[in-house]
Amino acid sequence: MSDKNTKTRDQIDNKYKWNIESMYPNEADWNKDYNAVMQMSDEYSKYSGKLGESAGVLLEAFQEKDKIWQVAEKVYVYARMRRDEDNRVTKYQAFADKCNALLAKASASMSFFTPELLEIPEDKLLGFIKEEPGLKIYEYLILDILREKAHILSKAEENILAQMSEVTSATNDIFTMLNNADIKFGTITDEDGDEVEVTHGKYINFLESYNREVRKDAYDHMYEAYKKQINTIATTYNYNTKTDVVSARIRKYDSSLAAALTSDNIEKEVYHNLINVVNKNLYTLHRYMQLRKKILGVDELKMYDVYVPLIEIPDKTISYEEALDIMRQGLAPLGEDYLSRMNKGISEGWIDVYENEGKTSGAYSFGSYDSMPFILLNYTEKLKDVFTIVHEMGHSMHSDYTREAQPFIYGGHSIFTAEVASTVNESLLMQHLLKKETDINMRKYLLNLYIEEFRTTLFRQTMFAEFELLTHEAVERGEVLTPEWLCNEYEKLNKKYFGEAIGDDEYIRYEWARIPHFYNSFYVYKYATGYSAATAISNKILNDGKTAVHNYIEFLKTGESNYPIELLKIAGVDMSSPEPIELAMKAFEKLVDEFERLV
């Protein structure tokens, strides 16, 4: 499927669409569940003031709470994914909007729960766990709530915050609609002389073009569009950041960073370790940029030159079916059970493959506890797209193992651990491709691709993490995030990370404005830490065989049954130490060394 013009959704074969109908074959059932959550939320107040009466009442309240959220999650996921199929469809815009109200109502109805739980004397609460076997499953959750006792507000205050959640999440929705439904980037002339629209899905392919004018035109069109919207986007992001800061203060955290890390029980040192270790190793990235400049033979390296592969190979398209076969080969070290589960998921309709008009850009794995672990793609038949499938499949397989092994309350994942599952897959695929490659030119290409994965995941996401830290600390000092301040700070960071090889650039200062992850604050650092952990785990799998595979699969089954740092120890990695990041930096340096020798 190599049509340059973006298709409408009804022009795409159903075999390339996810089986979202499996969630609600009849949308009347969606409305039924929606109304059921509304009703159950209204009735949940019957437990208010009674949690400490007995172990039995507490267990019942926990179980009813889980039931409400389990159905609400399914309702929300369906609406959100339907909207993502085509953001222009007003019916599913309305579904998603209704779900925001639903989640806010559910949160408000249960907002008394945690404050009231904490009013129960601790010895009495722990006694309930011993007395009622059914509460044993909630022991970790209860102890985790006790850990956060200092940051839980009164019942009345928690209720107010819960009711405000629909408003405080608005900045994310505003940016999503602007970025996916409204903003347009115009058309450019591609390598074949055809007039082609610049879209989110096509943009990276344009930047990988060997025609420098195509790269420049796509880059200019992209950032000119964001430049025109910069005041709106800066205002949106400013209030998004203010929301984080105000929320942290309300809950008595010493910073918005501390508030963001607390759910995973992550110390701030982990975040700072990442930035510090990467900063100390920027010299290798600078050396790679100088090498890139030399190989491209340009007088001045521009940011639109950063993504083009340095080794040119025949322009080969990889069909979706071929990509699946490559994935199966690359993930073979994970064992038969992993592969059979994966193949079953593919055949049952986990994956939505191609870009269509209005479809949400990028790629993700998403689903509810009761649904398939769906995958959204915008597949363009390039080798990098194969890595995207493998990445998202890592997330979905993580969900598949976890939901089978864990109850609903522990059936999700921290992003801190989720990014490990996806990146282990990428690393295994790359090692597989390098091992079987006999053509020296292709080996150089793959090495360059591997270097780029390090650059875009470990270095780039750390740069984003540093930017988020700067913006939140500025707001905490009482400053306003003006367009000029945001653009200037981002430009300085970009120069620090990329070094002297990059020439002056009038547009890169606007790049922050197109990053959706900034609306889920202090999120992107987990990509970088996850990449570091995954590098270590994939090496264990390839070197230690069955024992490492067993430990890794056991890790995949754990969900949120413990804190991320402890769960990763099951797979043999300690992320409380800077060592995994330092080892990843050494691995990056070795790749650059080998690549430099070969070219």
Coordinates of C-alpha atoms in Angstrom, one line a residue:
M1 CA 0.0 0.0 0.0
S2 CA 2.2 2.8 -1.3
D3 CA -0.3 5.4 -2.4
K4 CA 1.1 8.9 -1.8
N5 CA -2.3 10.4 -1.3
T6 CA -3.9 9.9 2.1
K7 CA -6.9 7.6 1.9
T8 CA -10.2 8.0 3.7
R9 CA -10.9 5.3 6.3
D10 CA -13.5 3.6 4.2
Q11 CA -11.0 3.1 1.4
I12 CA -8.8 0.9 3.6
D13 CA -9.4 -2.8 3.6
N14 CA -10.9 -4.1 6.8
K15 CA -8.2 -6.6 7.3
Y16 CA -5.8 -3.7 8.1
K17 CA -8.1 -2.3 10.7
W18 CA -8.3 -3.2 14.4
N19 CA -11.2 -5.3 15.6
I20 CA -12.6 -2.6 17.8
E21 CA -16.1 -4.0 17.3
S22 CA -15.0 -6.8 19.6
M23 CA -15.4 -4.4 22.5
Y24 CA -18.9 -3.3 21.6
P25 CA -20.5 -5.3 18.7
N26 CA -23.5 -3.1 19.3
E27 CA -23.0 0.5 20.4
A28 CA -26.2 0.3 22.4
D29 CA -24.1 -1.7 24.8
W30 CA -21.6 1.1 25.0
N31 CA -24.5 3.4 26.1
K32 CA -25.7 0.8 28.5
D33 CA -22.2 0.6 30.2
Y34 CA -21.9 4.4 30.2
N35 CA -25.2 4.6 32.0
A36 CA -24.3 1.8 34.4
V37 CA -21.1 3.7 35.4
M38 CA -23.2 6.8 36.0
Q39 CA -25.6 4.8 38.2
M40 CA -23.0 2.9 40.1
S41 CA -21.1 6.2 40.7
D42 CA -24.3 7.7 42.2
E43 CA -24.8 4.7 44.4
Y44 CA -21.2 4.5 45.6
S45 CA -21.8 7.2 48.2
K46 CA -23.5 4.5 50.4
Y47 CA -20.0 3.5 51.5
S48 CA -19.1 7.0 52.7
G49 CA -18.6 7.1 56.4
K50 CA -18.7 3.3 56.7
L51 CA -15.2 2.1 55.5
G52 CA -14.0 1.6 59.1
E53 CA -17.1 -0.3 60.3
S54 CA -15.7 -3.7 59.4
A55 CA -13.3 -5.7 57.2
G56 CA -16.3 -6.9 55.2
V57 CA -17.6 -3.5 54.4
L58 CA -14.1 -2.3 53.4
L59 CA -13.7 -5.3 51.0
E60 CA -17.1 -4.7 49.5
A61 CA -16.2 -1.0 48.9
F62 CA -12.9 -2.0 47.3
Q63 CA -14.6 -4.5 45.0
E64 CA -17.3 -2.1 43.9
K65 CA -14.8 0.6 43.3
D66 CA -12.9 -1.8 41.0
K67 CA -16.1 -2.7 39.2
I68 CA -16.9 0.9 38.4
W69 CA -13.4 1.7 37.1
Q70 CA -13.2 -1.5 35.1
V71 CA -16.4 -0.7 33.2
A72 CA -15.5 3.0 32.9
E73 CA -12.1 2.2 31.5
K74 CA -13.7 0.0 28.8
V75 CA -16.2 2.8 27.9
Y76 CA -13.4 5.4 27.7
V77 CA -11.0 3.3 25.7
Y78 CA -13.7 2.5 23.1
A79 CA -14.6 6.2 22.7
R80 CA -11.0 7.4 22.5
M81 CA -10.0 4.8 19.9
R82 CA -13.1 5.5 17.8
R83 CA -12.2 9.2 17.8
D84 CA -8.6 8.3 17.0
E85 CA -9.7 6.5 13.8
D86 CA -10.8 9.9 12.4
N87 CA -10.7 12.9 14.7
R88 CA -13.1 14.8 12.4
V89 CA -16.0 12.5 13.2
T90 CA -18.2 14.5 15.5
K91 CA -20.1 11.5 16.8
Y92 CA -16.9 10.1 18.4
Q93 CA -15.7 13.5 19.5
A94 CA -18.9 13.6 21.5
F95 CA -18.4 10.1 22.8
A96 CA -14.9 11.1 24.0
D97 CA -16.2 14.3 25.6
K98 CA -18.9 12.4 27.4
C99 CA -16.3 10.1 28.8
N100 CA -14.3 13.0 30.2
A101 CA -17.5 13.9 32.1
L102 CA -18.0 10.3 33.1
L103 CA -14.5 9.9 34.5
A104 CA -14.8 13.2 36.4
K105 CA -18.1 12.0 37.9
A106 CA -16.7 8.6 38.9
S107 CA -13.7 10.3 40.4
A108 CA -15.9 12.7 42.4
S109 CA -18.2 9.9 43.7
M110 CA -15.2 8.0 45.0
S111 CA -13.1 10.9 46.2
F112 CA -14.0 10.3 49.8
F113 CA -12.5 6.8 49.7
T114 CA -8.8 7.5 50.2
P115 CA -9.1 10.2 52.8
E116 CA -11.6 8.1 54.8
L117 CA -9.4 5.0 54.5
L118 CA -6.6 7.1 56.0
E119 CA -8.8 8.1 58.9
I120 CA -8.9 4.4 60.0
P121 CA -6.2 3.9 62.6
E122 CA -3.3 2.1 60.9
D123 CA -3.3 -0.8 63.3
K124 CA -7.0 -1.4 62.8
L125 CA -6.6 -1.2 59.0
L126 CA -3.8 -3.7 59.0
G127 CA -5.9 -5.9 61.3
F128 CA -8.7 -5.9 58.7
I129 CA -6.2 -7.4 56.2
K130 CA -5.4 -10.2 58.6
E131 CA -9.0 -10.8 59.5
E132 CA -10.5 -10.8 55.9
P133 CA -8.7 -13.0 53.4
G134 CA -10.3 -11.1 50.5
L135 CA -8.5 -8.0 51.5
K136 CA -5.1 -9.6 51.1
I137 CA -5.1 -8.8 47.4
Y138 CA -5.4 -5.1 48.4
E139 CA -2.5 -5.1 50.9
Y140 CA 0.1 -3.6 48.5
L141 CA -2.4 -0.9 47.5
I142 CA -3.3 -0.1 51.1
L143 CA 0.4 0.2 52.1
D144 CA 1.0 2.4 49.1
I145 CA -1.9 4.7 50.1
L146 CA -0.4 4.9 53.6
R147 CA 2.9 5.9 52.0
E148 CA 1.2 8.9 50.4
K149 CA -0.7 9.9 53.5
A150 CA 0.9 13.3 53.8
H151 CA -0.4 14.3 50.3
I152 CA -4.0 13.1 50.6
L153 CA -6.5 15.9 51.4
S154 CA -9.7 16.0 53.3
K155 CA -12.8 14.3 51.8
A156 CA -14.3 17.6 50.8
E157 CA -11.1 18.9 49.2
E158 CA -10.6 15.6 47.3
N159 CA -14.2 15.8 46.0
I160 CA -13.5 19.3 44.7
L161 CA -10.3 18.3 42.9
A162 CA -12.1 15.3 41.4
Q163 CA -14.9 17.4 40.0
M164 CA -12.3 19.8 38.6
S165 CA -10.4 17.1 36.7
E166 CA -12.5 17.5 33.6
V167 CA -11.4 21.2 33.5
T168 CA -7.7 20.6 34.4
S169 CA -7.3 18.1 31.7
A170 CA -8.6 20.5 29.0
T171 CA -5.2 21.7 27.8
N172 CA -4.3 18.2 26.6
D173 CA -7.6 17.9 24.6
I174 CA -7.1 21.4 23.2
F175 CA -3.6 20.6 21.9
T176 CA -4.8 17.2 20.5
M177 CA -7.5 18.8 18.4
L178 CA -5.3 21.6 17.2
N179 CA -2.5 19.1 16.4
N180 CA -4.5 16.4 14.7
A181 CA -7.7 18.0 13.4
D182 CA -7.0 21.7 12.7
I183 CA -3.3 22.3 11.8
K184 CA -2.3 21.9 8.2
F185 CA 1.2 21.9 6.8
G186 CA 0.5 22.4 3.1
T187 CA 2.1 20.5 0.2
I188 CA 5.6 20.1 -1.2
T189 CA 7.1 18.6 -4.3
D190 CA 8.6 15.2 -3.6
E191 CA 11.6 13.3 -5.2
D192 CA 9.4 12.3 -8.1
G193 CA 8.1 15.8 -8.8
D194 CA 4.7 15.0 -7.4
E195 CA 2.8 17.5 -5.2
V196 CA 2.3 15.7 -1.9
E197 CA 0.6 16.9 1.3
V198 CA 2.8 17.1 4.4
T199 CA 1.2 15.2 7.3
H200 CA 2.4 14.0 10.7
G201 CA 2.6 10.5 9.2
K202 CA 4.6 11.5 6.1
Y203 CA 6.9 14.0 7.8
I204 CA 9.6 11.7 9.0
N205 CA 9.8 10.0 5.6
F206 CA 10.4 13.4 4.0
L207 CA 13.2 14.1 6.5
E208 CA 14.8 10.8 5.5
S209 CA 14.8 11.7 1.8
Y210 CA 18.2 11.9 0.1
N211 CA 17.0 15.0 -1.7
R212 CA 18.0 17.9 0.5
E213 CA 15.4 20.2 -0.9
V214 CA 12.6 17.8 -0.1
R215 CA 13.9 17.6 3.5
K216 CA 14.2 21.4 3.8
D217 CA 10.8 22.0 2.3
A218 CA 9.0 19.5 4.6
Y219 CA 10.9 20.9 7.6
D220 CA 10.1 24.5 6.7
H221 CA 6.4 23.7 6.1
M222 CA 6.1 21.8 9.3
Y223 CA 7.6 24.5 11.6
E224 CA 6.1 27.5 9.7
A225 CA 2.7 26.0 10.6
Y226 CA 3.6 25.8 14.3
K227 CA 5.2 29.2 14.2
K228 CA 1.8 30.6 13.1
Q229 CA 0.1 29.0 16.0
I230 CA 2.9 29.7 18.6
N231 CA 0.9 32.1 20.7
T232 CA -2.0 29.7 21.1
I233 CA 0.2 26.7 21.8
A234 CA 2.4 28.6 24.2
T235 CA -0.6 29.7 26.2
T236 CA -2.0 26.2 26.2
Y237 CA 1.3 24.7 27.4
N238 CA 1.8 27.5 30.0
Y239 CA -1.6 26.6 31.6
N240 CA -0.8 22.9 31.4
T241 CA 2.4 23.5 33.3
K242 CA 0.6 25.8 35.8
T243 CA -1.9 23.1 36.5
D244 CA 0.9 20.7 37.3
V245 CA 2.5 23.2 39.7
V246 CA -0.7 24.3 41.4
S247 CA -1.8 20.6 41.8
A248 CA 1.6 19.8 43.4
R249 CA 1.3 22.7 45.8
I250 CA -2.2 21.8 46.8
R251 CA -1.1 18.3 47.7
K252 CA 1.9 19.6 49.6
Y253 CA 4.7 18.3 47.4
D254 CA 7.9 20.3 47.3
S255 CA 7.8 20.4 43.5
S256 CA 5.8 19.3 40.5
L257 CA 8.6 16.8 39.7
A258 CA 8.2 15.2 43.1
A259 CA 4.4 15.0 42.6
A260 CA 4.9 13.4 39.2
L261 CA 7.3 10.7 40.4
T262 CA 5.5 9.8 43.6
S263 CA 3.0 7.3 42.0
D264 CA 5.9 5.1 41.0
N265 CA 7.8 5.8 44.2
I266 CA 10.7 7.1 42.2
E267 CA 13.3 9.3 43.9
K268 CA 14.1 12.6 42.2
E269 CA 17.7 11.5 42.0
V270 CA 16.7 8.9 39.3
Y271 CA 15.4 11.8 37.1
H272 CA 18.5 13.9 37.8
N273 CA 20.9 11.0 37.3
L274 CA 19.5 10.5 33.8
I275 CA 20.1 14.1 32.8
N276 CA 23.5 14.3 34.5
V277 CA 24.9 11.1 33.0
V278 CA 23.6 12.0 29.5
N279 CA 25.0 15.5 29.8
K280 CA 28.4 14.1 30.7
N281 CA 28.4 11.9 27.6
L282 CA 27.2 14.5 25.0
Y283 CA 30.7 14.5 23.5
T284 CA 29.9 11.2 21.8
L285 CA 26.7 12.7 20.3
H286 CA 28.7 15.7 19.2
R287 CA 31.3 13.4 17.6
Y288 CA 28.5 11.6 15.7
M289 CA 27.1 14.9 14.5
Q290 CA 30.5 15.9 13.1
L291 CA 30.7 12.5 11.4
R292 CA 27.2 13.0 10.0
K293 CA 28.3 16.4 8.6
K294 CA 31.4 14.9 7.0
I295 CA 29.6 11.9 5.4
L296 CA 26.8 14.2 4.0
G297 CA 29.4 16.5 2.6
V298 CA 27.6 19.7 3.6
D299 CA 29.3 23.0 4.6
E300 CA 26.8 23.4 7.4
L301 CA 24.7 20.7 9.0
K302 CA 21.1 21.7 9.4
M303 CA 18.4 20.1 11.7
Y304 CA 16.6 18.8 8.6
D305 CA 19.8 16.8 7.8
V306 CA 19.7 15.0 11.2
Y307 CA 17.3 12.2 10.2
V308 CA 18.5 11.2 6.7
P309 CA 20.2 7.8 6.8
L310 CA 24.0 8.2 6.2
I311 CA 24.3 5.0 4.3
E312 CA 22.2 4.8 1.2
I313 CA 20.7 1.5 0.3
P314 CA 18.2 0.6 -2.4
D315 CA 14.8 2.1 -1.6
K316 CA 13.0 -1.1 -0.6
T317 CA 9.5 -1.1 0.5
I318 CA 8.5 -3.7 3.2
S319 CA 4.9 -4.8 3.0
Y320 CA 3.0 -5.1 6.2
E321 CA 3.0 -8.9 5.9
E322 CA 6.8 -8.9 5.4
A323 CA 7.2 -6.7 8.4
L324 CA 5.2 -9.3 10.5
D325 CA 7.6 -12.1 9.4
I326 CA 10.7 -10.0 10.2
M327 CA 9.2 -9.3 13.7
R328 CA 8.6 -13.0 14.3
Q329 CA 12.2 -13.8 13.4
G330 CA 13.6 -11.0 15.6
L331 CA 11.5 -11.9 18.6
A332 CA 12.2 -15.7 18.4
P333 CA 14.7 -15.5 21.4
L334 CA 11.6 -14.8 23.6
G335 CA 10.3 -18.3 23.1
E336 CA 7.4 -20.2 21.7
D337 CA 4.8 -19.0 24.2
Y338 CA 5.6 -15.4 23.4
L339 CA 5.4 -15.9 19.7
S340 CA 2.2 -18.0 19.7
R341 CA 0.4 -15.3 21.9
M342 CA 1.6 -12.6 19.5
N343 CA 0.5 -14.5 16.3
K344 CA -2.9 -15.1 17.9
G345 CA -3.3 -11.4 18.6
I346 CA -2.4 -10.4 15.1
S347 CA -5.0 -12.8 13.6
E348 CA -7.7 -11.6 16.0
G349 CA -7.3 -8.0 15.0
W350 CA -5.1 -6.1 17.4
I351 CA -3.6 -3.8 14.9
D352 CA -4.9 -0.8 12.9
V353 CA -2.2 -0.5 10.2
Y354 CA -2.4 2.4 7.8
E355 CA -2.8 6.2 7.9
N356 CA -6.1 7.7 6.9
E357 CA -7.5 11.2 6.8
G358 CA -8.1 12.5 10.3
K359 CA -6.4 9.6 12.0
T360 CA -4.4 10.3 15.1
S361 CA -0.7 10.5 14.2
G362 CA 2.1 8.3 15.4
A363 CA 1.7 4.9 17.0
Y364 CA 0.5 3.5 20.4
S365 CA -0.7 0.4 22.2
F366 CA -3.9 0.9 24.1
G367 CA -6.8 -1.0 25.5
S368 CA -8.8 -1.8 28.6
Y369 CA -8.5 -4.7 31.0
D370 CA -11.3 -6.4 29.2
S371 CA -10.3 -5.7 25.6
M372 CA -7.6 -6.7 23.2
P373 CA -4.3 -4.8 23.7
F374 CA -4.9 -2.8 20.5
I375 CA -2.1 -1.2 18.4
L376 CA -2.5 2.0 16.3
L377 CA 0.0 2.4 13.5
N378 CA 0.5 4.7 10.5
Y379 CA 2.5 2.2 8.5
T380 CA 4.5 3.6 5.5
E381 CA 6.4 0.4 4.4
K382 CA 9.9 1.5 5.7
L383 CA 12.3 -0.5 7.9
K384 CA 11.7 2.0 10.7
D385 CA 8.1 1.2 10.6
V386 CA 9.0 -2.5 11.3
F387 CA 10.7 -1.3 14.4
T388 CA 7.6 0.7 15.3
I389 CA 5.4 -2.5 15.0
V390 CA 7.9 -4.4 17.2
H391 CA 7.9 -1.6 19.8
E392 CA 4.2 -1.4 20.1
M393 CA 3.9 -5.1 20.1
G394 CA 6.1 -5.1 23.2
H395 CA 3.6 -2.9 24.9
S396 CA 0.7 -5.1 23.8
M397 CA 2.3 -8.4 24.8
H398 CA 3.2 -6.8 28.2
S399 CA -0.5 -6.1 28.6
D400 CA -1.5 -9.5 27.5
Y401 CA 0.7 -11.3 30.0
T402 CA -0.2 -8.9 32.8
R403 CA -4.0 -9.1 32.4
E404 CA -3.8 -12.8 32.5
A405 CA -1.7 -12.9 35.6
Q406 CA -3.0 -9.9 37.6
P407 CA -6.4 -8.7 38.9
F408 CA -7.8 -5.5 37.5
I409 CA -6.2 -3.3 40.2
Y410 CA -2.7 -4.3 39.2
G411 CA -3.5 -4.9 35.5
G412 CA -1.9 -1.7 34.2
H413 CA 1.7 -0.6 33.9
S414 CA 3.8 2.3 34.9
I415 CA 5.3 3.9 31.9
F416 CA 8.6 3.3 33.7
T417 CA 8.3 -0.4 33.1
A418 CA 6.1 -0.3 30.0
E419 CA 8.9 1.3 28.0
V420 CA 11.2 -1.5 28.9
A421 CA 8.9 -4.1 27.3
S422 CA 8.7 -2.2 24.1
T423 CA 12.4 -1.4 23.8
V424 CA 13.6 -4.9 24.6
N425 CA 11.7 -5.9 21.4
E426 CA 13.5 -3.2 19.4
S427 CA 16.9 -4.2 20.7
L428 CA 16.3 -7.9 19.9
L429 CA 15.2 -7.1 16.4
M430 CA 18.3 -4.9 15.8
Q431 CA 20.6 -7.6 17.2
H432 CA 18.9 -10.2 14.9
L433 CA 19.3 -8.0 11.8
L434 CA 22.9 -7.2 12.6
K435 CA 23.8 -10.9 13.3
K436 CA 22.4 -12.2 10.0
E437 CA 23.6 -9.3 7.8
T438 CA 26.5 -10.2 5.4
D439 CA 26.5 -7.1 3.2
I440 CA 28.9 -4.5 4.6
N441 CA 26.9 -1.6 3.3
M442 CA 23.7 -2.9 4.9
R443 CA 25.6 -3.5 8.1
K444 CA 26.7 0.2 8.1
Y445 CA 23.1 1.2 7.4
L446 CA 21.9 -0.9 10.4
L447 CA 24.6 0.5 12.7
N448 CA 23.6 4.0 11.7
L449 CA 19.9 3.1 12.4
Y450 CA 20.9 1.7 15.8
I451 CA 22.8 4.9 16.6
E452 CA 19.8 6.9 15.6
E453 CA 17.6 4.8 17.9
F454 CA 19.9 5.8 20.8
R455 CA 19.9 9.4 19.7
T456 CA 16.2 9.7 19.3
T457 CA 15.2 7.7 22.3
L458 CA 17.9 8.2 24.9
F459 CA 19.4 11.5 24.0
R460 CA 16.3 13.3 22.5
Q461 CA 13.9 12.2 25.3
T462 CA 16.4 13.3 27.9
M463 CA 16.6 16.6 26.2
F464 CA 12.8 16.8 26.4
A465 CA 13.0 15.8 30.1
E466 CA 15.4 18.6 30.7
F467 CA 13.1 21.0 28.9
E468 CA 10.2 20.0 31.1
L469 CA 12.2 20.5 34.2
L470 CA 13.2 24.0 33.0
T471 CA 9.6 24.9 32.3
H472 CA 8.1 23.6 35.5
E473 CA 10.9 25.2 37.6
A474 CA 10.3 28.5 35.9
V475 CA 6.6 28.4 36.7
E476 CA 7.4 27.4 40.3
R477 CA 9.5 30.6 40.5
G478 CA 6.5 32.6 39.4
E479 CA 7.6 33.1 35.8
V480 CA 5.2 33.0 32.8
L481 CA 6.0 30.7 29.9
T482 CA 5.9 33.2 27.0
P483 CA 6.4 32.1 23.4
E484 CA 9.8 33.9 23.4
W485 CA 11.0 32.3 26.6
L486 CA 9.9 28.8 25.5
C487 CA 11.5 29.1 22.1
N488 CA 14.8 30.6 23.5
E489 CA 15.2 27.9 26.1
Y490 CA 14.5 25.1 23.7
E491 CA 16.9 26.6 21.2
K492 CA 19.7 26.7 23.8
L493 CA 19.0 23.1 24.8
N494 CA 19.1 22.0 21.2
K495 CA 22.5 23.6 20.7
K496 CA 23.9 22.0 23.9
Y497 CA 22.8 18.5 22.9
F498 CA 23.7 18.7 19.2
G499 CA 26.9 20.6 19.5
E500 CA 28.9 22.8 17.1
A501 CA 28.2 20.7 14.0
I502 CA 24.7 22.1 13.7
G503 CA 24.5 25.5 12.0
D504 CA 22.1 28.3 12.8
D505 CA 18.4 27.4 12.4
E506 CA 15.4 29.7 12.5
Y507 CA 12.9 26.9 13.0
I508 CA 14.2 24.4 15.6
R509 CA 13.2 26.8 18.4
Y510 CA 9.6 25.9 17.6
E511 CA 10.0 22.1 17.9
W512 CA 8.8 22.0 21.5
A513 CA 5.4 23.2 20.2
R514 CA 4.6 20.0 18.4
I515 CA 5.5 17.5 21.1
P516 CA 2.2 15.9 22.5
H517 CA 4.0 14.2 25.4
F518 CA 4.6 17.6 27.0
Y519 CA 0.9 17.5 28.0
N520 CA 1.6 14.5 30.1
S521 CA 4.3 16.0 32.2
F522 CA 7.5 14.3 33.3
Y523 CA 6.6 11.3 31.1
V524 CA 9.3 11.3 28.4
Y525 CA 12.2 10.6 30.8
K526 CA 10.8 7.1 31.1
Y527 CA 11.6 6.4 27.5
A528 CA 15.2 7.1 28.2
T529 CA 15.4 5.1 31.4
G530 CA 13.4 2.3 29.7
Y531 CA 15.8 2.3 26.8
S532 CA 18.8 1.9 29.2
A533 CA 17.1 -0.9 31.1
A534 CA 16.0 -2.6 27.9
T535 CA 19.6 -2.6 26.5
A536 CA 20.8 -4.5 29.6
I537 CA 17.8 -6.9 29.6
S538 CA 18.1 -7.8 25.9
N539 CA 21.8 -8.5 26.3
K540 CA 20.9 -10.9 29.1
I541 CA 18.3 -12.6 27.0
L542 CA 20.7 -13.2 24.1
N543 CA 23.6 -14.2 26.4
D544 CA 22.0 -16.1 29.2
G545 CA 19.2 -17.8 27.2
K546 CA 16.3 -19.6 29.0
T547 CA 17.0 -18.3 32.5
A548 CA 17.0 -14.7 31.3
V549 CA 13.9 -15.3 29.2
H550 CA 12.1 -16.9 32.1
N551 CA 12.9 -13.9 34.4
Y552 CA 11.8 -11.5 31.7
I553 CA 8.5 -13.2 31.1
E554 CA 7.9 -13.2 34.9
F555 CA 8.6 -9.5 34.9
L556 CA 6.0 -9.0 32.1
K557 CA 3.4 -10.7 34.3
T558 CA 3.8 -8.3 37.3
G559 CA 1.8 -5.3 36.1
E560 CA 1.6 -2.8 38.9
S561 CA 1.9 -5.3 41.7
N562 CA 5.0 -3.5 43.1
Y563 CA 7.0 -0.4 42.5
P564 CA 8.8 -0.2 39.1
I565 CA 12.3 -0.2 40.6
E566 CA 11.5 -3.4 42.4
L567 CA 9.8 -5.0 39.4
L568 CA 12.7 -4.4 37.1
K569 CA 15.0 -6.2 39.6
I570 CA 13.1 -9.4 38.6
A571 CA 14.5 -8.9 35.1
G572 CA 17.9 -8.2 36.5
V573 CA 18.2 -4.4 36.3
D574 CA 18.5 -1.9 39.2
M575 CA 17.4 1.5 37.9
S576 CA 18.0 3.3 41.3
S577 CA 21.6 3.3 40.2
P578 CA 23.1 5.4 37.3
E579 CA 24.9 2.3 36.2
P580 CA 22.4 1.1 33.5
I581 CA 22.5 4.6 31.9
E582 CA 26.3 4.7 32.0
L583 CA 26.4 1.2 30.4
A584 CA 24.0 2.4 27.7
M585 CA 26.3 5.4 27.0
K586 CA 29.2 3.1 26.6
A587 CA 27.2 0.9 24.2
F588 CA 26.4 4.1 22.2
E589 CA 30.1 5.0 22.1
K590 CA 31.0 1.6 20.8
L591 CA 28.4 1.8 18.1
V592 CA 29.8 5.2 17.0
D593 CA 33.4 3.8 17.1
E594 CA 32.5 0.8 14.9
F595 CA 30.5 3.0 12.5
E596 CA 33.3 5.5 12.2
R597 CA 35.8 2.6 11.4
L598 CA 33.6 1.2 8.7
V599 CA 32.8 4.5 6.9

